[in-house]
């Protein structure tokens, strides 16, 4: 979950590393550090954000044309100066940065300590760099070979980049379970956890595959081999990412920008796939497996956090429209409970980053049992895109804010198309209903623009509730997972305790919490069990709960019951989540801002969860 950046070339490395770390700070912001090689290795590191590191480096010797940088989300060891990366080897000849977890670090550390090694930090990463040097010295190997041998002794996940005083013209990198991408410039090379630090320097990149080791030479040469010592062929790709996508564009926060990008991100997810004139949906990544999907006896969807909520929306879609039984699993639990997975099952893995460790592990388990696995993710070249049998990108563009917004609606958009395509092929939906839904889906981006016009009203409502300690979110049918997502957004960025429930379940426990200090957000759009939701609102109102209702445009019944009402355009019930979630994103955003919270970098969280 940490951010990695490295440079080797003719330019001064420090400015490139610092700009890269600022781009990567959404991956971790407990501490940051750089190592620069200019004769000796100089390490500068500091607890806190990248800005603290910049201040610390003022007036120091930051020269060097080769260097590595790291921004940390702490796993082993508290977030302090000592545990910040990079870390030295015993002789301080080698420095390393690392994203991941070395699970067997404790016995390795004990063994190395018995051989005379001294450790400065509490991290697993320092153990790895000591191990590499120990192997290099005792077995007389060059550094790249020592790295390869060491990685065969460790258990866990890693993305590492190494510099050494004795090899001043090389960077060495390796990955397993955590992403790394190499950027190819003009007699210069870059490496990073993702493409965001690279895009302004080059469009040509190489994505390292699992268990690959790369040696980056100052000449611009790249050599790659596996940890089994097999030589690998370079596959150079061109980045589609644009630099302006990584800027705030006049918004106060990336999160607000990304909320407002949803008309475009949904449209981009539909573009080239949904044709209302021909009445066809074409998802290229699924074409080869279309027949298997049509004949599937069961679908299992796996994801974490917001992606899991998108999966629950998809459960409603597939069962309602395509009449396929669906199970939605937390990826983090799926791998540990010995699930029943058959060769004729279909598994759909959902992830914004395409790097979520638990989701990757769920994919591996499903494939080991013979299931066909589809991936839905946002990042081209990501691990999940490569690990699945087929899939589709969401085309949401980069999402920098840690709390996902446009990722959710893009995932639901792609899942809606897949459910509609499956329903039409299986004959479980009439032609008229199918055309009605695809035409409505095509209109959703315009309707999202209408919802965004409620921003000022929602900011006004947020001011009323910014000091509350608890929130309850209620929904039924398609709006139930939206309630879960709304509660998650609020707790993530404002640190207010919030829970989402099916509205009917309120009477089975949560109703005991309701009083005049309990705001209750009720998703009460037309369609489905509308009358039942009115009854639930009455129950809350009778106990003096403060009601914020999300309703369909023109609703007068709930307006008379709720303290605050936010209207959204009417739409077909299966597509409601694409609209009803927008006010909840804005509500969470404005409450967090009014509370003085760091919206883009909420405490204890990181964007890409690449460790278990």
Coordinates of C-alpha atoms in Angstrom, one line a residue, residues 38 67 85 241 255 314 350 406:
X38 CA 26.4 10.1 -5.4
X67 CA 17.8 7.6 -6.5
X85 CA 11.9 3.9 4.1
X241 CA -3.0 8.3 -18.9
X255 CA -12.5 13.8 -4.2
X314 CA -24.7 -6.5 -9.4
X350 CA -14.1 -6.2 -8.9
X406 CA -16.4 7.6 -9.7

